[in-house]
Coordinates of C-alpha atoms in Angstrom, one line a residue:
M6 CA 0.2 0.2 -0.2
A7 CA 2.3 2.5 0.8
T8 CA 4.9 4.8 -2.1
D9 CA 7.9 5.4 -1.6
R10 CA 8.3 9.2 -0.3
S11 CA 11.8 10.1 -2.1
K12 CA 9.6 9.2 -5.2
L13 CA 6.8 11.6 -5.1
V14 CA 9.5 14.8 -4.0
A15 CA 12.6 16.5 -4.8
Q16 CA 15.8 15.2 -3.9
S17 CA 17.5 18.3 -5.0
G18 CA 17.5 21.8 -6.2
L19 CA 15.2 24.4 -4.6
W20 CA 11.9 22.2 -4.1
R21 CA 14.5 19.7 -2.1
G22 CA 11.9 17.7 -0.1
L23 CA 8.9 19.0 -1.4
H24 CA 6.8 17.8 -4.4
P25 CA 7.9 20.9 -7.4
G26 CA 4.1 20.9 -8.6
M27 CA 1.9 20.8 -5.8
G28 CA 4.2 23.6 -4.2
L29 CA 4.1 25.7 -6.9
A30 CA 0.3 25.2 -8.1
A31 CA 0.0 26.0 -4.1
K32 CA 1.5 29.2 -4.1
G33 CA 0.2 30.5 -7.8
M34 CA -3.7 29.6 -5.9
V35 CA -2.9 31.8 -2.9
V36 CA -1.7 34.3 -4.9
A37 CA -4.0 34.5 -7.7
F38 CA -6.7 34.2 -5.1
V39 CA -5.3 36.9 -3.2
V40 CA -4.6 39.2 -6.4
F41 CA -8.5 38.6 -7.9
T42 CA -9.9 39.6 -4.3
V43 CA -7.3 42.6 -3.9
L44 CA -8.2 43.7 -7.2
N45 CA -12.1 44.9 -7.0
V46 CA -13.3 43.7 -3.4
E47 CA -16.4 44.6 -4.0
F48 CA -17.1 42.2 -7.0
A49 CA -15.2 39.3 -5.1
N50 CA -17.3 40.0 -2.0
S51 CA -20.7 39.6 -3.8
I52 CA -19.4 35.9 -6.0
Y53 CA -18.4 34.9 -2.8
T54 CA -21.3 36.6 -0.4
A55 CA -23.8 34.8 -3.4
I56 CA -22.3 31.3 -3.5
R57 CA -22.5 30.8 0.2
G58 CA -26.2 32.5 0.0
W59 CA -27.2 29.9 -2.3
I60 CA -24.8 27.5 0.0
E61 CA -26.7 28.5 3.3
S62 CA -30.3 28.7 1.8
A63 CA -30.2 25.3 -0.7
L64 CA -28.2 23.1 1.1
N65 CA -28.7 23.5 4.9
W66 CA -30.4 20.2 4.5
Y67 CA -27.5 18.9 3.5
Y68 CA -25.1 20.5 5.6
I69 CA -27.3 19.0 8.7
S70 CA -27.1 15.7 7.3
A71 CA -23.7 15.7 6.6
L72 CA -22.2 16.4 10.4
V73 CA -25.2 14.1 11.8
I74 CA -23.7 11.5 9.6
M75 CA -20.1 12.2 11.2
M76 CA -21.3 12.0 14.8
F77 CA -22.9 8.9 14.7
V78 CA -19.7 7.3 12.9
C79 CA -17.6 8.5 16.2
F80 CA -19.6 7.0 18.6
Y81 CA -20.1 4.0 17.2
L82 CA -16.5 3.4 16.5
M83 CA -15.9 4.3 19.7
C84 CA -18.1 1.4 21.1
S85 CA -16.9 -1.2 18.4
R86 CA -14.6 -3.5 18.2
F87 CA -12.2 -1.2 16.5
G88 CA -11.0 0.8 19.8
S89 CA -8.2 -0.9 20.2
I90 CA -6.2 -0.4 17.1
R91 CA -3.7 1.3 17.3
L92 CA -3.0 4.2 15.5
G93 CA 0.6 3.4 14.3
D94 CA 2.4 -0.6 15.1
D95 CA 1.2 -2.6 17.3
D96 CA 3.9 -1.8 19.7
S97 CA 3.8 2.2 19.3
R98 CA 2.7 4.9 22.3
P99 CA 1.8 8.2 22.4
E100 CA 5.0 10.5 22.2
F101 CA 3.4 13.1 23.9
S102 CA 2.0 12.9 27.1
N103 CA -2.0 13.7 28.2
F104 CA -1.2 17.3 29.4
S105 CA 1.0 18.7 26.3
W106 CA -1.9 16.6 24.2
F107 CA -5.0 18.3 25.6
A108 CA -3.2 21.5 25.3
M109 CA -2.2 21.1 21.5
L110 CA -5.8 19.8 20.7
F111 CA -7.6 22.5 22.4
S112 CA -5.0 25.3 21.1
A113 CA -5.4 23.8 17.4
G114 CA -9.4 23.5 17.4
V115 CA -10.7 26.7 19.1
G116 CA -8.7 28.5 21.4
I117 CA -8.6 32.1 19.5
G118 CA -12.3 31.8 18.9
L119 CA -13.7 31.1 22.4
L120 CA -12.2 34.3 23.1
F121 CA -13.6 35.7 20.2
F122 CA -17.6 34.5 20.3
G123 CA -17.0 33.7 24.1
I124 CA -18.9 35.9 25.4
A125 CA -20.8 37.9 22.4
E126 CA -23.0 34.3 20.7
P127 CA -24.1 33.3 24.2
M128 CA -25.2 37.0 24.5
F129 CA -26.7 37.1 21.2
Y130 CA -28.7 34.3 21.7
F131 CA -30.0 35.6 25.6
D132 CA -31.4 38.7 24.0
N133 CA -34.2 39.5 21.9
T134 CA -34.9 42.5 20.4
K135 CA -34.1 41.0 16.7
P136 CA -31.3 43.5 16.0
W137 CA -31.0 41.9 12.8
G138 CA -34.6 41.7 11.9
Y139 CA -34.6 37.9 12.2
P140 CA -35.1 36.5 16.1
N141 CA -32.2 35.7 17.5
N142 CA -32.7 32.5 19.5
P143 CA -35.5 31.0 17.5
F144 CA -34.6 27.4 19.4
A145 CA -35.9 29.2 22.3
D146 CA -39.3 31.5 20.6
Q147 CA -39.6 28.1 19.3
A148 CA -41.1 26.6 23.0
M149 CA -42.5 30.3 23.7
V150 CA -39.4 31.3 25.9
T151 CA -39.2 35.2 24.6
E152 CA -38.6 36.8 28.2
M153 CA -34.8 37.7 28.8
N154 CA -34.6 35.6 31.8
E155 CA -32.5 32.7 33.7
A156 CA -34.9 30.2 31.0
R157 CA -33.6 31.9 27.9
A158 CA -30.3 32.2 29.2
V159 CA -30.4 28.2 29.5
H160 CA -32.0 28.0 26.1
A161 CA -28.8 30.3 24.6
M162 CA -26.1 28.6 26.2
R163 CA -27.5 25.2 24.4
V164 CA -27.3 26.5 21.3
T165 CA -23.9 27.9 21.4
Y166 CA -23.0 24.2 22.8
Y167 CA -24.5 23.3 20.2
H168 CA -22.4 24.9 18.0
W169 CA -19.0 24.6 19.4
G170 CA -19.9 21.0 20.5
F171 CA -20.2 16.9 19.4
H172 CA -21.3 17.9 16.3
G173 CA -18.2 20.2 15.2
W174 CA -15.2 17.9 17.0
A175 CA -16.9 15.3 15.2
V176 CA -15.8 16.7 11.9
Y177 CA -12.4 17.1 13.6
V178 CA -12.1 13.5 14.9
M179 CA -13.1 12.1 11.7
V180 CA -10.6 13.7 9.6
G181 CA -7.5 13.3 12.4
L182 CA -8.7 9.7 12.9
S183 CA -8.5 8.9 9.3
L184 CA -5.3 10.8 8.9
A185 CA -3.8 9.1 11.7
Y186 CA -4.8 5.8 10.5
F187 CA -3.5 5.9 7.0
G188 CA -0.2 7.8 8.2
F189 CA 0.8 5.4 10.8
R190 CA -0.6 2.5 10.4
K191 CA -1.1 1.8 7.6
K192 CA 2.0 3.6 6.3
L193 CA 0.5 6.4 3.6
P194 CA 1.5 9.9 3.0
L195 CA 0.6 11.7 6.2
T196 CA -1.8 14.2 3.6
L197 CA -5.3 14.1 3.4
R198 CA -5.6 12.1 -0.5
S199 CA -4.2 9.1 1.5
S200 CA -7.8 9.0 3.5
L201 CA -9.6 8.3 -0.3
Y202 CA -7.1 5.3 -0.6
P203 CA -10.0 2.8 -0.3
I204 CA -11.8 4.4 -2.8
I205 CA -9.7 5.1 -5.8
G206 CA -6.3 3.1 -4.9
E207 CA -3.2 4.3 -6.2
K208 CA -5.4 7.3 -8.0
I209 CA -4.9 9.2 -5.4
Y210 CA -0.9 9.7 -6.2
G211 CA -2.3 11.6 -9.5
P212 CA -4.7 14.3 -10.0
V213 CA -7.6 13.9 -7.9
G214 CA -4.5 13.4 -5.3
H215 CA -3.0 16.8 -5.9
A216 CA -6.2 18.3 -6.5
V217 CA -7.4 17.0 -2.7
D218 CA -4.4 18.1 -0.8
L219 CA -4.6 21.5 -2.9
L220 CA -8.0 22.1 -1.4
A221 CA -6.5 21.3 2.0
V222 CA -4.3 24.2 1.5
F223 CA -6.2 26.3 0.2
G224 CA -8.8 26.0 3.8
T225 CA -5.5 26.3 5.7
V226 CA -3.8 29.4 4.7
F227 CA -7.5 31.7 4.3
G228 CA -9.2 30.2 7.5
V229 CA -5.2 31.2 9.5
A230 CA -5.2 34.2 7.9
T231 CA -9.6 35.2 8.1
S232 CA -8.3 34.7 12.1
L233 CA -5.3 36.0 12.0
G234 CA -7.7 39.5 10.9
L235 CA -10.5 38.6 13.1
G236 CA -7.2 38.4 15.7
V237 CA -6.0 41.6 15.5
S238 CA -8.9 43.4 15.1
Q239 CA -9.9 42.5 19.1
M240 CA -6.2 42.6 20.1
A241 CA -6.4 46.2 19.0
V242 CA -9.0 46.5 20.7
G243 CA -7.3 45.5 24.0
L244 CA -4.7 47.7 23.1
N245 CA -6.7 50.8 23.1
H246 CA -8.3 49.6 26.2
L247 CA -5.2 48.9 27.7
F248 CA -3.4 52.4 26.6
G249 CA -5.4 54.5 24.5
V250 CA -3.9 53.0 21.1
D251 CA -5.4 53.9 18.2
P252 CA -7.2 50.0 16.7
G253 CA -6.8 51.1 13.9
T254 CA -5.2 49.6 10.3
T255 CA -1.5 50.2 11.5
T256 CA -2.2 49.2 15.3
Q257 CA -3.3 45.4 13.3
L258 CA -0.9 45.6 10.7
I259 CA 1.7 45.6 13.0
L260 CA 0.3 42.8 15.2
I261 CA -0.1 41.1 12.0
V262 CA 3.3 41.6 11.4
V263 CA 4.9 40.6 15.1
I264 CA 2.2 37.7 15.2
S265 CA 3.3 36.2 12.2
I266 CA 6.9 36.6 12.7
V267 CA 6.9 34.5 16.6
A268 CA 4.7 32.0 15.3
T269 CA 7.2 31.3 12.4
F270 CA 9.4 31.4 14.6
S271 CA 7.4 28.2 17.0
A272 CA 6.9 26.6 13.4
V273 CA 10.3 26.1 13.1
S274 CA 10.9 25.0 15.8
G275 CA 8.8 22.1 16.0
V276 CA 5.7 20.6 17.4
G277 CA 7.5 19.0 20.6
N278 CA 9.2 22.6 21.4
G279 CA 7.7 25.3 20.3
I280 CA 4.1 25.0 20.0
R281 CA 3.7 22.4 22.4
I282 CA 5.1 25.0 24.9
I283 CA 2.9 27.5 24.0
S284 CA 0.0 25.6 23.4
E285 CA 0.4 24.1 27.9
W286 CA 1.7 27.9 28.8
N287 CA -1.8 29.2 27.0
I288 CA -3.9 26.7 28.9
W289 CA -2.5 27.8 32.8
L290 CA -2.6 31.4 31.5
S291 CA -6.5 30.4 30.5
I292 CA -6.8 28.9 33.4
A293 CA -6.2 32.3 35.4
L294 CA -8.6 34.1 33.7
L295 CA -11.3 31.9 33.9
A296 CA -10.8 31.6 37.6
F297 CA -10.9 35.3 37.3
F298 CA -14.7 35.3 36.1
L299 CA -15.6 32.4 37.6
F300 CA -14.2 33.6 41.7
G301 CA -14.2 37.5 40.9
G302 CA -17.6 36.5 39.7
P303 CA -21.2 35.0 41.1
T304 CA -19.3 31.8 41.6
N305 CA -22.1 29.2 42.8
W306 CA -24.8 31.1 40.5
L307 CA -21.7 30.0 37.3
L308 CA -21.3 26.7 38.6
G309 CA -24.8 25.7 39.6
F310 CA -25.8 27.1 35.3
F311 CA -22.9 25.0 34.1
V312 CA -24.2 22.0 35.4
T313 CA -27.8 22.8 34.3
T314 CA -26.9 24.0 30.5
T315 CA -24.5 20.9 30.4
G316 CA -27.4 18.5 31.1
D317 CA -30.0 20.5 28.9
Y318 CA -27.7 20.3 26.1
L319 CA -27.0 16.4 26.5
W320 CA -30.7 16.0 27.0
N321 CA -31.6 18.3 23.6
V322 CA -28.4 17.5 21.6
I323 CA -30.3 14.4 19.4
P324 CA -33.3 16.6 18.3
M325 CA -31.5 19.8 17.7
G326 CA -29.1 18.2 15.0
F327 CA -31.6 17.4 13.0
Q328 CA -34.0 20.2 12.9
I329 CA -34.3 22.2 10.0
F330 CA -36.1 26.1 9.9
N331 CA -37.9 26.8 6.8
G332 CA -40.3 29.9 8.5
E333 CA -38.1 33.3 6.5
G334 CA -37.1 34.7 9.8
A335 CA -35.5 31.4 11.8
S336 CA -34.5 30.0 8.4
S337 CA -32.4 33.1 7.9
W338 CA -30.9 32.8 10.9
Q339 CA -29.8 29.6 10.8
G340 CA -27.9 29.9 7.7
N341 CA -26.4 33.4 9.4
W342 CA -25.5 30.9 12.6
T343 CA -26.0 27.7 12.7
I344 CA -24.8 26.7 8.7
F345 CA -22.2 29.2 9.3
Y346 CA -20.9 27.2 11.7
W347 CA -20.9 23.9 10.2
G348 CA -18.9 25.3 6.6
W349 CA -16.2 26.9 9.4
W350 CA -15.6 23.9 10.7
I351 CA -15.4 21.9 8.2
S352 CA -13.6 24.5 6.4
W353 CA -10.8 24.1 8.9
A354 CA -11.2 20.6 9.4
P355 CA -7.9 19.4 6.9
F356 CA -5.8 21.5 8.2
V357 CA -7.4 20.7 12.4
G358 CA -7.7 16.8 11.4
M359 CA -4.0 16.9 10.3
F360 CA -2.5 18.7 13.1
I361 CA -4.5 16.1 15.2
A362 CA -3.1 13.1 14.1
R363 CA 0.3 14.4 13.6
I364 CA 0.2 14.4 17.7
S365 CA -1.7 11.5 18.1
R366 CA 0.7 8.7 16.7
G367 CA 0.3 5.5 19.2
R368 CA -3.0 6.1 20.7
T369 CA -5.4 3.6 20.2
I370 CA -8.6 4.5 18.1
R371 CA -10.9 4.6 21.7
E372 CA -8.6 6.7 23.2
F373 CA -8.2 8.6 20.7
M374 CA -12.0 9.4 19.8
I375 CA -12.6 9.9 24.0
G376 CA -9.8 12.0 24.3
V377 CA -10.7 14.2 21.1
M378 CA -14.4 14.5 21.4
F379 CA -14.8 15.0 25.0
V380 CA -12.0 16.1 26.6
P381 CA -11.7 19.7 24.1
T382 CA -15.4 20.0 24.3
T383 CA -15.8 19.4 27.7
L384 CA -12.9 22.8 28.7
A385 CA -14.9 24.7 26.3
F386 CA -18.5 24.5 27.3
F387 CA -16.9 25.6 31.0
W388 CA -15.0 28.3 28.7
L389 CA -18.0 29.5 26.8
C390 CA -20.0 29.2 30.7
I391 CA -18.2 31.0 32.9
F392 CA -16.9 33.5 30.1
G393 CA -20.9 33.7 28.6
G394 CA -22.7 33.5 31.8
S395 CA -21.1 36.4 33.9
A396 CA -22.1 38.4 30.6
I397 CA -25.4 36.8 31.2
H398 CA -25.8 37.3 34.8
A399 CA -24.3 40.6 34.7
E400 CA -27.7 41.5 32.3
L401 CA -30.1 39.6 34.5
T402 CA -29.1 41.4 37.6
A403 CA -28.5 44.9 35.9
A404 CA -29.2 48.3 38.4
G405 CA -31.4 49.5 35.1
G406 CA -33.0 46.5 34.8
V407 CA -32.6 43.1 32.6
G408 CA -30.3 44.0 30.0
T409 CA -29.0 47.4 30.2
A410 CA -25.5 46.5 31.8
G411 CA -24.2 48.0 28.4
I412 CA -22.7 44.1 27.5
A413 CA -26.0 43.4 24.9
D414 CA -25.5 47.1 23.4
L415 CA -21.6 46.3 22.2
V416 CA -23.1 42.4 20.6
R417 CA -26.3 44.4 18.7
G418 CA -23.9 47.1 17.8
W419 CA -21.9 43.8 16.4
N420 CA -18.9 45.8 18.6
L421 CA -17.5 41.9 19.7
P422 CA -14.2 43.0 20.1
A423 CA -15.7 45.6 23.3
A424 CA -17.5 42.8 24.7
L425 CA -15.3 40.8 25.9
Y426 CA -13.2 43.9 27.4
G427 CA -16.9 45.7 28.8
T428 CA -17.8 41.9 30.3
I429 CA -14.3 42.3 32.2
E430 CA -15.1 45.8 33.8
Q431 CA -18.5 44.2 35.3
V432 CA -16.7 41.5 37.1
T433 CA -14.6 43.8 40.7
V434 CA -14.9 46.7 41.8
L435 CA -11.1 46.2 41.8
D436 CA -9.9 48.6 38.8
W437 CA -6.1 47.1 38.6
L438 CA -7.5 43.6 38.5
N439 CA -9.6 44.5 35.8
W440 CA -7.0 45.9 33.5
A441 CA -4.6 43.2 34.7
M442 CA -7.3 40.5 33.3
A443 CA -7.7 42.8 29.9
A444 CA -4.2 42.9 29.3
L445 CA -4.0 39.0 30.0
A446 CA -6.8 38.8 27.5
T447 CA -4.7 40.5 25.0
F448 CA -2.2 38.5 25.2
L449 CA -4.3 35.5 25.2
L450 CA -5.4 36.3 21.8
A451 CA -2.0 36.5 20.2
T452 CA -0.7 33.3 21.9
W453 CA -3.9 31.9 20.8
F454 CA -3.1 32.8 17.8
I455 CA -0.1 31.5 17.4
T456 CA -0.6 28.1 18.2
S457 CA -2.8 28.3 15.7
S458 CA -1.1 29.7 13.1
D459 CA 2.9 27.4 13.4
S460 CA 0.0 24.7 13.3
G461 CA -1.6 25.4 10.2
T462 CA 2.8 26.3 8.5
L463 CA 3.4 22.6 9.9
V464 CA 0.3 21.1 8.2
I465 CA 0.9 22.9 4.8
T466 CA 4.4 22.3 4.8
T467 CA 3.8 18.8 5.8
M468 CA 1.2 18.3 2.9
L469 CA 3.3 19.8 0.7
S470 CA 6.1 17.4 1.1
M471 CA 3.7 14.6 0.9
G472 CA 3.6 13.3 4.0
D473 CA 6.6 14.3 5.7
D474 CA 6.0 14.7 9.3
D475 CA 9.6 17.4 10.4
P476 CA 9.1 18.8 6.5
P477 CA 12.2 21.1 5.7
Q478 CA 12.8 24.4 7.8
K479 CA 13.0 27.6 4.4
F480 CA 9.4 26.1 3.1
R481 CA 8.1 26.8 7.3
I482 CA 9.4 29.9 7.0
V483 CA 8.3 30.8 3.7
W484 CA 4.1 29.3 4.3
G485 CA 4.7 30.9 7.8
L486 CA 4.9 34.3 6.9
G487 CA 2.6 34.4 3.3
E488 CA 0.0 33.4 5.7
G489 CA 1.0 36.9 7.3
F490 CA 1.0 38.8 3.8
V491 CA -2.4 36.6 2.5
A492 CA -3.9 38.5 6.1
G493 CA -2.2 41.7 5.3
A494 CA -2.7 42.6 2.1
L495 CA -6.8 41.8 2.2
L496 CA -7.2 43.3 5.7
L497 CA -4.9 47.2 3.4
A498 CA -7.8 46.3 0.4
G499 CA -10.7 46.0 2.7
G500 CA -11.5 41.9 2.2
L501 CA -11.0 40.2 5.1
K502 CA -15.2 39.9 4.6
A503 CA -14.8 38.7 1.6
L504 CA -11.7 35.9 2.6
Q505 CA -14.3 34.5 5.3
T506 CA -17.1 34.6 3.4
A507 CA -15.3 32.3 0.2
S508 CA -13.5 30.0 3.0
I509 CA -16.9 29.1 3.8
A510 CA -17.9 28.6 0.3
A511 CA -15.1 26.3 -0.2
A512 CA -16.6 24.0 2.2
L513 CA -19.1 22.6 0.0
P514 CA -15.8 20.7 -2.3
V515 CA -14.2 19.3 1.2
S516 CA -17.6 18.2 3.0
V517 CA -17.7 15.5 -0.2
V518 CA -14.1 14.5 0.3
L519 CA -14.4 14.1 4.1
L520 CA -17.6 12.0 3.9
L521 CA -16.1 10.0 1.6
M522 CA -12.9 9.7 4.0
T523 CA -15.7 8.5 6.4
W524 CA -17.1 5.6 4.6
G525 CA -13.6 4.9 3.5
V526 CA -12.0 4.3 7.1
V527 CA -14.8 2.7 8.1
K528 CA -14.5 0.2 5.0
S529 CA -11.0 -0.1 5.7
L530 CA -11.4 -0.8 9.5
H531 CA -13.8 -3.4 8.6
E532 CA -11.0 -4.9 6.2
D533 CA -8.3 -4.8 8.7
S534 CA -7.3 -8.2 10.0
S535 CA -6.1 -6.5 13.4
A536 CA -9.3 -5.8 14.2
V537 CA -10.7 -9.3 13.6
A538 CA -11.1 -11.4 16.8
A539 CA -9.3 -14.3 17.3
P540 CA -10.5 -18.1 16.6
E541 CA -12.3 -19.9 19.1
E542 CA -9.9 -22.9 18.4
E543 CA -6.9 -20.8 18.6
F544 CA -4.4 -23.3 21.3
A545 CA -1.3 -21.6 22.9
P546 CA 2.4 -22.5 22.1
D547 CA 2.1 -25.7 25.1
G548 CA -1.2 -27.1 23.7
T549 CA -4.0 -25.0 26.0
S550 CA -7.4 -23.9 24.3
L551 CA -7.4 -20.5 24.4
S552 CA -11.0 -20.4 24.1
G553 CA -11.4 -24.1 26.5
E554 CA -9.3 -24.2 29.3
L555 CA -8.3 -21.0 30.0
R556 CA -11.3 -19.8 30.0
A557 CA -13.3 -22.4 31.9

């Protein structure tokens, strides 16, 4: 099944260590997209928006079905006889400790997104003012919970967990499992194309395989660039809040340059050094910020709210996953929120799944699936509940009445970066502590993004080097700085929103690959001789019947 990598990559010259055709095609694709977008941002954005709008309105049933399928396959494999198979040789063992593994999973998967949306999203679903002309939370409205009270707060967290929970992580799990299984156990290249081997065989090394990997490169480059654009806008607001710095374009460009350089150094140092160390520090610093919200705010209320909302999500997650809204307002909400999120998870899946596979060699399938599905999800739920719950509690207990604390107003005006700092100001009356925590949140925005960017750089160069898990350093530098250049160019041209829209639209072809990948890994596992139970008449070397005498 395996093919010698040396036959697929250049052995000398400028492209040594990479597939020359893939390298040229990837760079050409990125440059062409950026130039097309920058030359006429409005025209490009109109095209991307039209494609995305059609997907959200006409294919909502498809996206919802696709994620439900992947989630159920995940739970099936987790509980099946295949769970004991190792992602590698039978004698292989994990490369990283559980803490380092969980830290890198969380950092690559959701870190910066939780800081950006952790307060704004629960607050939007808790609100009932319909600032955009469609319901804030059709699930709550459907249940006749329309007043801004604790019951609606529970509904707000239910929808937030739905968008950050099992459905989304199932996408990452399936991609990571497939790549780790075919890469480490079947000895195929650690690239997205390998997951299609059970379907197209040796053709993965031809044009079809190249197209699949280039699609993954596209999603990684522009997904990282979009996140960098979102992240620096919030960091700039944080610097303005802390030091009065102008949060405009110049500040954001400086932040992009600094973060891209640091992320590139981290990518060059490798997974075991820079990426692992920064990811671990992210966890410790995040615990400090969470502790500030938890113990500085209404501790008992928040802990009770977490238990209540988690149980509520677990009770309702299956029917929610099948819900398709047809009414004009509710349908618009679903397209702009749920289908947007499903597209975002799918577009990021090749990048995050590849990185998860890279750090999971030696673990069993069951260990891998439980770890990747449940640990980051639980951490994300706790984060969302403590952050979002703090903002909701502030609005519930506002001196001027429910909804007058000011945080909901920021979200209604879509000033999401300021919502984080506005909530921090509500936690304590100690100005110095609030300032310190605002500084910590701003620093975390930078470090969370660094771990996403360096992971993305490593994934891109791994795919272009046909699966080398230690790709040439010079290409890590080129692609690490290139991601920052893409973000900076589109920021200057006002094209970051267009880029985000295009990334979501690109999720459609990626979703087809993911469904084929899901079928392929299940098919291959059923054909894997190591997953077959020992025959009943098996005998030990001394003649003892394993199924008879030893079990009698």
